Amino acid sequence: MSDPDKLSPPAQGWHLESDWAGLEAGRDGVTYSASKLKKLAEQLTDEFAKFSGEKPGSVNDLDMKANLIGLKAAVDQVKRWDGGQAFVETVQRGHKEFTEVYREVVEKTRIAIELINAGAGNYERVDLANLGNKEA
């Protein structure tokens, strides 16, 4: 394996093309607003509450209402019905996998909201340090 410290630079050297969008904020119309980012995070948090709590449509609500205990009990009462048992097991496995994915989406959404808030805080600190005010 090559030693990265001993690799030679490209023949012409490395440079960043100056016409990449976003490199010059004024030219490219790049703006930011810490208050808008915070407002976005607040709106996402409000919407996020629908998925993360006990409200209808939340992952916990889905888990409680869509459990198949009643169906399993009904199928268990039918003797020698292997197809019914296999069906219930398949549906239970699907339900479990679906709710696990739903929980992952909820967790990733929570993380995204935290990152937006952190970005807004970073912008506020930069504005304070550079401009002496809270909003550019």
PDB file of C-alpha atoms in Angstrom:
ATOM      1  CA  MET A   1       0.000   0.000   0.000  1.00  0.00           C
ATOM      2  CA  SER A   2       1.255   3.497  -0.847  1.00  0.00           C
ATOM      3  CA  ASP A   3       2.393   5.920   1.788  1.00  0.00           C
ATOM      4  CA  PRO A   4       0.138   9.005   1.427  1.00  0.00           C
ATOM      5  CA  ASP A   5       2.963  11.291   2.606  1.00  0.00           C
ATOM      6  CA  LYS A   6       5.160  10.164  -0.293  1.00  0.00           C
ATOM      7  CA  LEU A   7       2.607  10.591  -3.081  1.00  0.00           C
ATOM      8  CA  SER A   8       3.611  13.187  -5.640  1.00  0.00           C
ATOM      9  CA  PRO A   9       1.182  16.009  -6.451  1.00  0.00           C
ATOM     10  CA  PRO A  10      -0.469  16.076  -9.869  1.00  0.00           C
ATOM     11  CA  ALA A  11       1.704  17.496 -12.633  1.00  0.00           C
ATOM     12  CA  GLN A  12      -0.144  20.815 -12.783  1.00  0.00           C
ATOM     13  CA  GLY A  13      -0.948  21.023  -9.086  1.00  0.00           C
ATOM     14  CA  TRP A  14      -4.336  21.015  -7.448  1.00  0.00           C
ATOM     15  CA  HIS A  15      -6.676  23.965  -7.621  1.00  0.00           C
ATOM     16  CA  LEU A  16     -10.334  24.694  -7.117  1.00  0.00           C
ATOM     17  CA  GLU A  17     -12.227  26.014 -10.097  1.00  0.00           C
ATOM     18  CA  SER A  18     -13.350  29.549  -9.306  1.00  0.00           C
ATOM     19  CA  ASP A  19     -16.712  29.213 -11.026  1.00  0.00           C
ATOM     20  CA  TRP A  20     -18.137  26.605  -8.618  1.00  0.00           C
ATOM     21  CA  ALA A  21     -21.479  27.781  -7.293  1.00  0.00           C
ATOM     22  CA  GLY A  22     -21.313  28.982  -3.710  1.00  0.00           C
ATOM     23  CA  LEU A  23     -17.638  29.901  -3.600  1.00  0.00           C
ATOM     24  CA  GLU A  24     -18.345  33.602  -3.815  1.00  0.00           C
ATOM     25  CA  ALA A  25     -21.391  34.369  -1.710  1.00  0.00           C
ATOM     26  CA  GLY A  26     -22.147  37.760  -3.284  1.00  0.00           C
ATOM     27  CA  ARG A  27     -21.747  36.573  -6.854  1.00  0.00           C
ATOM     28  CA  ASP A  28     -23.679  33.348  -6.335  1.00  0.00           C
ATOM     29  CA  GLY A  29     -26.462  34.758  -4.182  1.00  0.00           C
ATOM     30  CA  VAL A  30     -25.596  32.541  -1.208  1.00  0.00           C
ATOM     31  CA  THR A  31     -27.316  33.761   1.916  1.00  0.00           C
ATOM     32  CA  TYR A  32     -28.166  32.283   5.275  1.00  0.00           C
ATOM     33  CA  SER A  33     -30.330  33.196   8.172  1.00  0.00           C
ATOM     34  CA  ALA A  34     -29.893  31.689  11.590  1.00  0.00           C
ATOM     35  CA  SER A  35     -33.435  32.745  12.511  1.00  0.00           C
ATOM     36  CA  LYS A  36     -34.878  31.015   9.424  1.00  0.00           C
ATOM     37  CA  LEU A  37     -32.944  27.862  10.247  1.00  0.00           C
ATOM     38  CA  LYS A  38     -34.264  27.969  13.806  1.00  0.00           C
ATOM     39  CA  LYS A  39     -37.825  28.481  12.518  1.00  0.00           C
ATOM     40  CA  LEU A  40     -37.388  25.510  10.181  1.00  0.00           C
ATOM     41  CA  ALA A  41     -36.177  23.368  13.076  1.00  0.00           C
ATOM     42  CA  GLU A  42     -39.196  24.465  15.153  1.00  0.00           C
ATOM     43  CA  GLN A  43     -41.592  23.567  12.339  1.00  0.00           C
ATOM     44  CA  LEU A  44     -39.918  20.193  11.853  1.00  0.00           C
ATOM     45  CA  THR A  45     -40.077  19.576  15.596  1.00  0.00           C
ATOM     46  CA  ASP A  46     -43.820  20.286  15.597  1.00  0.00           C
ATOM     47  CA  GLU A  47     -44.368  17.872  12.712  1.00  0.00           C
ATOM     48  CA  PHE A  48     -41.952  15.370  14.226  1.00  0.00           C
ATOM     49  CA  ALA A  49     -44.075  15.164  17.391  1.00  0.00           C
ATOM     50  CA  LYS A  50     -46.753  13.426  15.319  1.00  0.00           C
ATOM     51  CA  PHE A  51     -44.406  10.550  14.607  1.00  0.00           C
ATOM     52  CA  SER A  52     -42.537  10.165  17.853  1.00  0.00           C
ATOM     53  CA  GLY A  53     -45.117  10.273  20.637  1.00  0.00           C
ATOM     54  CA  GLU A  54     -48.287   8.381  21.378  1.00  0.00           C
ATOM     55  CA  LYS A  55     -50.476  10.320  18.944  1.00  0.00           C
ATOM     56  CA  PRO A  56     -52.364   8.589  16.112  1.00  0.00           C
ATOM     57  CA  GLY A  57     -49.914   7.816  13.337  1.00  0.00           C
ATOM     58  CA  SER A  58     -46.890   7.701  15.608  1.00  0.00           C
ATOM     59  CA  VAL A  59     -44.610   4.694  15.616  1.00  0.00           C
ATOM     60  CA  ASN A  60     -45.816   3.737  19.106  1.00  0.00           C
ATOM     61  CA  ASP A  61     -49.460   4.037  17.999  1.00  0.00           C
ATOM     62  CA  LEU A  62     -48.738   1.858  14.985  1.00  0.00           C
ATOM     63  CA  ASP A  63     -46.967  -0.695  17.128  1.00  0.00           C
ATOM     64  CA  MET A  64     -49.851  -0.907  19.605  1.00  0.00           C
ATOM     65  CA  LYS A  65     -52.737  -0.885  17.116  1.00  0.00           C
ATOM     66  CA  ALA A  66     -51.197  -3.052  14.471  1.00  0.00           C
ATOM     67  CA  ASN A  67     -49.949  -5.816  16.721  1.00  0.00           C
ATOM     68  CA  LEU A  68     -51.337  -9.153  15.685  1.00  0.00           C
ATOM     69  CA  ILE A  69     -51.960 -10.747  19.057  1.00  0.00           C
ATOM     70  CA  GLY A  70     -55.686 -11.133  18.344  1.00  0.00           C
ATOM     71  CA  LEU A  71     -55.101 -12.650  14.917  1.00  0.00           C
ATOM     72  CA  LYS A  72     -52.497 -15.029  16.282  1.00  0.00           C
ATOM     73  CA  ALA A  73     -54.846 -16.132  19.064  1.00  0.00           C
ATOM     74  CA  ALA A  74     -57.634 -16.766  16.549  1.00  0.00           C
ATOM     75  CA  VAL A  75     -55.385 -18.783  14.238  1.00  0.00           C
ATOM     76  CA  ASP A  76     -53.958 -20.748  17.176  1.00  0.00           C
ATOM     77  CA  GLN A  77     -57.464 -22.035  17.919  1.00  0.00           C
ATOM     78  CA  VAL A  78     -57.680 -23.695  14.509  1.00  0.00           C
ATOM     79  CA  LYS A  79     -56.045 -27.104  14.768  1.00  0.00           C
ATOM     80  CA  ARG A  80     -53.611 -28.260  12.117  1.00  0.00           C
ATOM     81  CA  TRP A  81     -53.717 -25.122   9.988  1.00  0.00           C
ATOM     82  CA  ASP A  82     -50.099 -24.749   8.979  1.00  0.00           C
ATOM     83  CA  GLY A  83     -50.910 -22.184   6.284  1.00  0.00           C
ATOM     84  CA  GLY A  84     -52.603 -19.941   8.842  1.00  0.00           C
ATOM     85  CA  GLN A  85     -49.638 -20.207  11.205  1.00  0.00           C
ATOM     86  CA  ALA A  86     -47.209 -19.397   8.384  1.00  0.00           C
ATOM     87  CA  PHE A  87     -49.353 -16.423   7.330  1.00  0.00           C
ATOM     88  CA  VAL A  88     -49.448 -14.978  10.843  1.00  0.00           C
ATOM     89  CA  GLU A  89     -45.697 -15.440  11.273  1.00  0.00           C
ATOM     90  CA  THR A  90     -45.028 -13.710   7.943  1.00  0.00           C
ATOM     91  CA  VAL A  91     -47.299 -10.782   8.756  1.00  0.00           C
ATOM     92  CA  GLN A  92     -45.796 -10.446  12.243  1.00  0.00           C
ATOM     93  CA  ARG A  93     -42.293 -10.421  10.779  1.00  0.00           C
ATOM     94  CA  GLY A  94     -43.343  -7.752   8.254  1.00  0.00           C
ATOM     95  CA  HIS A  95     -44.914  -5.662  11.012  1.00  0.00           C
ATOM     96  CA  LYS A  96     -41.767  -5.935  13.112  1.00  0.00           C
ATOM     97  CA  GLU A  97     -39.507  -4.917  10.231  1.00  0.00           C
ATOM     98  CA  PHE A  98     -41.804  -2.031   9.240  1.00  0.00           C
ATOM     99  CA  THR A  99     -41.907  -0.610  12.761  1.00  0.00           C
ATOM    100  CA  GLU A 100     -38.118  -0.976  13.077  1.00  0.00           C
ATOM    101  CA  VAL A 101     -37.641   1.050   9.878  1.00  0.00           C
ATOM    102  CA  TYR A 102     -40.200   3.586  11.135  1.00  0.00           C
ATOM    103  CA  ARG A 103     -38.246   3.932  14.386  1.00  0.00           C
ATOM    104  CA  GLU A 104     -35.037   4.476  12.394  1.00  0.00           C
ATOM    105  CA  VAL A 105     -36.730   7.218  10.347  1.00  0.00           C
ATOM    106  CA  VAL A 106     -37.904   8.870  13.574  1.00  0.00           C
ATOM    107  CA  GLU A 107     -34.363   8.750  14.987  1.00  0.00           C
ATOM    108  CA  LYS A 108     -32.783  10.105  11.776  1.00  0.00           C
ATOM    109  CA  THR A 109     -35.363  12.923  11.700  1.00  0.00           C
ATOM    110  CA  ARG A 110     -34.532  13.808  15.309  1.00  0.00           C
ATOM    111  CA  ILE A 111     -30.833  13.942  14.405  1.00  0.00           C
ATOM    112  CA  ALA A 112     -31.534  16.117  11.335  1.00  0.00           C
ATOM    113  CA  ILE A 113     -33.442  18.604  13.491  1.00  0.00           C
ATOM    114  CA  GLU A 114     -30.556  18.743  15.963  1.00  0.00           C
ATOM    115  CA  LEU A 115     -28.099  19.373  13.116  1.00  0.00           C
ATOM    116  CA  ILE A 116     -30.232  22.221  11.743  1.00  0.00           C
ATOM    117  CA  ASN A 117     -30.338  23.778  15.208  1.00  0.00           C
ATOM    118  CA  ALA A 118     -26.582  23.365  15.576  1.00  0.00           C
ATOM    119  CA  GLY A 119     -26.030  24.995  12.179  1.00  0.00           C
ATOM    120  CA  ALA A 120     -28.218  27.924  13.182  1.00  0.00           C
ATOM    121  CA  GLY A 121     -26.192  28.311  16.370  1.00  0.00           C
ATOM    122  CA  ASN A 122     -22.953  28.280  14.380  1.00  0.00           C
ATOM    123  CA  TYR A 123     -24.244  30.989  12.057  1.00  0.00           C
ATOM    124  CA  GLU A 124     -25.316  33.101  15.037  1.00  0.00           C
ATOM    125  CA  ARG A 125     -21.843  32.827  16.583  1.00  0.00           C
ATOM    126  CA  VAL A 126     -20.181  33.743  13.281  1.00  0.00           C
ATOM    127  CA  ASP A 127     -22.443  36.775  12.896  1.00  0.00           C
ATOM    128  CA  LEU A 128     -21.748  37.849  16.446  1.00  0.00           C
ATOM    129  CA  ALA A 129     -18.000  37.473  15.986  1.00  0.00           C
ATOM    130  CA  ASN A 130     -17.834  39.109  12.548  1.00  0.00           C
ATOM    131  CA  LEU A 131     -20.601  41.660  12.593  1.00  0.00           C
ATOM    132  CA  GLY A 132     -21.420  42.185  16.236  1.00  0.00           C
ATOM    133  CA  ASN A 133     -25.086  41.394  15.700  1.00  0.00           C
ATOM    134  CA  LYS A 134     -27.260  38.304  15.749  1.00  0.00           C
ATOM    135  CA  GLU A 135     -28.518  38.379  12.153  1.00  0.00           C
ATOM    136  CA  ALA A 136     -26.649  39.175   8.958  1.00  0.00           C
TER     137      ALA A 136
END
